[in-house]
CSV table of C-alpha atoms in Angstrom, one decimal:
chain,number,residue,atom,x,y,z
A,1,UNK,CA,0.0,0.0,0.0
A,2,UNK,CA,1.4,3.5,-1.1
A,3,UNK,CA,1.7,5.8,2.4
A,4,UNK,CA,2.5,9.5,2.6
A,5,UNK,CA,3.0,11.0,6.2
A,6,UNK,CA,2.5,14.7,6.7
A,7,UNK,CA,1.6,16.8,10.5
A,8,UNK,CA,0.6,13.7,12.8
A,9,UNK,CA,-1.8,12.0,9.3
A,10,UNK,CA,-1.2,9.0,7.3
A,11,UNK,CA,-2.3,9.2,3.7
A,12,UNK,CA,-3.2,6.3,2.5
A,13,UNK,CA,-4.1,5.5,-1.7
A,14,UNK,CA,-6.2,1.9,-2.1
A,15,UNK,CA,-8.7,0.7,-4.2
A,16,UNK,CA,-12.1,1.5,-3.3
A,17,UNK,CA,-13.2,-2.0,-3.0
A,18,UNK,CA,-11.6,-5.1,-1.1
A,19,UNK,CA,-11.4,-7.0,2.5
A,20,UNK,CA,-10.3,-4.3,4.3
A,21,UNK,CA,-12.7,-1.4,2.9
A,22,UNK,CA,-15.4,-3.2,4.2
A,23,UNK,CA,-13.3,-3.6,7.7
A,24,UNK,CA,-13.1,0.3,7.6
A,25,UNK,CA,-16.8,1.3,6.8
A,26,UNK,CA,-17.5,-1.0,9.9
A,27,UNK,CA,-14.7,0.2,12.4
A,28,UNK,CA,-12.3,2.2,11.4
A,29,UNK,CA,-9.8,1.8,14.5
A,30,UNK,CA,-6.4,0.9,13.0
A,31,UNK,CA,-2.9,0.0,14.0
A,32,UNK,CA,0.1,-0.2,11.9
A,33,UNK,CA,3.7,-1.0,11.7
A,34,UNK,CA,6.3,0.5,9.4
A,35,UNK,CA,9.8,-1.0,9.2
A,36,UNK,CA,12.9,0.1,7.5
A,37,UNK,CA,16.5,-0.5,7.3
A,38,UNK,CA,16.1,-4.2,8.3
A,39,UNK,CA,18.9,-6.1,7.6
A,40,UNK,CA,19.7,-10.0,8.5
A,41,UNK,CA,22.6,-10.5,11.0
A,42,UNK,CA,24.3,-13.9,10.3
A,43,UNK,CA,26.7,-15.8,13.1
A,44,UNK,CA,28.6,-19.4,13.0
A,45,UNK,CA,26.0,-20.1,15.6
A,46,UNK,CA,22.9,-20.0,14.3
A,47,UNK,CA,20.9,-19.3,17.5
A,48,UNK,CA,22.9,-16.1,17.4
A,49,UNK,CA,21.4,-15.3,14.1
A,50,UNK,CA,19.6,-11.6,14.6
A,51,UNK,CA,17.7,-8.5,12.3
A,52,UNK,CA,18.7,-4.7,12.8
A,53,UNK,CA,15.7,-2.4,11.9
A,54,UNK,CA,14.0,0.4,13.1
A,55,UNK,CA,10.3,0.4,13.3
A,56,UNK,CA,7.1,2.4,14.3
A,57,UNK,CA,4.0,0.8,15.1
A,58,UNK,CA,1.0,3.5,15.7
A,59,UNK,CA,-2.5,3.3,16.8
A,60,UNK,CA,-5.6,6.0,15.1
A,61,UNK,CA,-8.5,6.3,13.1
A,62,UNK,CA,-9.3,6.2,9.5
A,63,UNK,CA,-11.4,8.2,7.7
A,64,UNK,CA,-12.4,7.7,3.9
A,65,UNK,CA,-11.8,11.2,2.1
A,66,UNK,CA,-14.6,11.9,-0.3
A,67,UNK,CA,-14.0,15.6,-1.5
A,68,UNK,CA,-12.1,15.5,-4.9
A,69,UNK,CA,-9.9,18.5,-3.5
A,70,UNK,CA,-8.8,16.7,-0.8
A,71,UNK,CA,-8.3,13.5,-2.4
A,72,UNK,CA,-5.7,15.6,-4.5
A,73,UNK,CA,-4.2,16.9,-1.4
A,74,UNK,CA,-4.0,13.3,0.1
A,75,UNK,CA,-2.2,12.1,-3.8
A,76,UNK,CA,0.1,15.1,-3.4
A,77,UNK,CA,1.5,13.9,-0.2
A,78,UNK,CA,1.7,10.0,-1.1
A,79,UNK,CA,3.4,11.4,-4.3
A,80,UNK,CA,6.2,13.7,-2.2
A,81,UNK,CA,7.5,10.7,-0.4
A,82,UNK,CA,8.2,9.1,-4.2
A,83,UNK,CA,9.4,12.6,-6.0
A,84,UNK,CA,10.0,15.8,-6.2
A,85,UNK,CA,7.7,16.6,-8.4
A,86,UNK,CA,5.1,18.9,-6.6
A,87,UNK,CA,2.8,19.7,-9.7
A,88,UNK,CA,0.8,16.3,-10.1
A,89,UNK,CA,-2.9,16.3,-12.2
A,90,UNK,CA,-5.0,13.5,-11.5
A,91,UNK,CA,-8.2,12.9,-13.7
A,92,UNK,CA,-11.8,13.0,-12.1
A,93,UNK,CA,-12.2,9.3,-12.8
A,94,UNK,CA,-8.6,8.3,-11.5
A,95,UNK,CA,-9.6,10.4,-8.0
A,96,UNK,CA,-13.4,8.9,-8.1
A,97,UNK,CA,-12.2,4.9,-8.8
A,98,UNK,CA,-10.2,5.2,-5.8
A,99,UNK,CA,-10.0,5.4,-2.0
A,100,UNK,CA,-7.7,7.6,-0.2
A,101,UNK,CA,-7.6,6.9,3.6
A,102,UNK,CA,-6.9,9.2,6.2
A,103,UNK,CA,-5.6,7.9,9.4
A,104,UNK,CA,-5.2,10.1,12.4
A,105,UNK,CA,-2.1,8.6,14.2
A,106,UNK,CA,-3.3,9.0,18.0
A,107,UNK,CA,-0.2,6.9,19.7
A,108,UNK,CA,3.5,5.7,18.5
A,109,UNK,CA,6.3,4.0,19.6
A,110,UNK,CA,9.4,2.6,18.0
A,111,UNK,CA,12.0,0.6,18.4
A,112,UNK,CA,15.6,0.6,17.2
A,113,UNK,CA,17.7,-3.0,17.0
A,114,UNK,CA,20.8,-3.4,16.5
A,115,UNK,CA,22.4,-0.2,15.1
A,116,UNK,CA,24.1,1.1,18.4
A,117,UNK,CA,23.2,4.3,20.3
A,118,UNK,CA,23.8,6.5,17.7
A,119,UNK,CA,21.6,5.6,15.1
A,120,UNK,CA,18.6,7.8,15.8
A,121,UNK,CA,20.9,10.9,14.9
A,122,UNK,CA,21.9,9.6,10.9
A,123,UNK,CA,18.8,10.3,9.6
């Protein structure tokens, strides 16, 4: 699923039809994990075998966004993450065959494994 993160909101771009649209429309309480920079940490033993990564994992609530305006905002932000392009058009039918999610991120936490003490400054 293609994420943009902007101001405390996830963006979120899906089809507008599927298993978890219908989870949505009924409750729309959400959690969610993002995880990056994992790598596999290999040893002669293999019970010493680790990962590093970083990770979030966040608790909210979606919201479907129905206003075409909006939707574009929503695009705009999913599209910053992927380029620096800032001047996107997206059709009418492109914005109304589509569902853009809005998930207001009410608790995070993280964790950080395996990178040593500093790694929270090299990014």
């Amino acid at each position: 699923m293609n994420i943009g993160y902007k101001n405390q909101t996830l963006y979120l771009h899906s089809s507008n039809e599927g298993k978890k649209i219908e989870i949505l429309k009924v409750n729309n309480r959400v959690s969610f994990r993002v995880e990056i920079n994992i790598e596999l940490v290999k040893d002669q033993n293999p019970c010493k075998w680790g990962m590093k990564y970083k990770s979030v994992v966040g608790w909210g609530y979606a919201y479907f966004i129905e206003d075409s305006k909006k939707k574009k905002e929503a695009l705009d932000i999913i599209m910053a993450k992927y380029s620096k392009n800032a001047n996107f058009e997206y059709s009418k039918t492109s914005l109304n065959n589509l569902a853009l999610i809005r998930v207001e991120v009410k608790e995070l936490t993280g964790k950080i494994s395996g990178y040593g003490s500093n790694v929270a400054n090299k990014e």
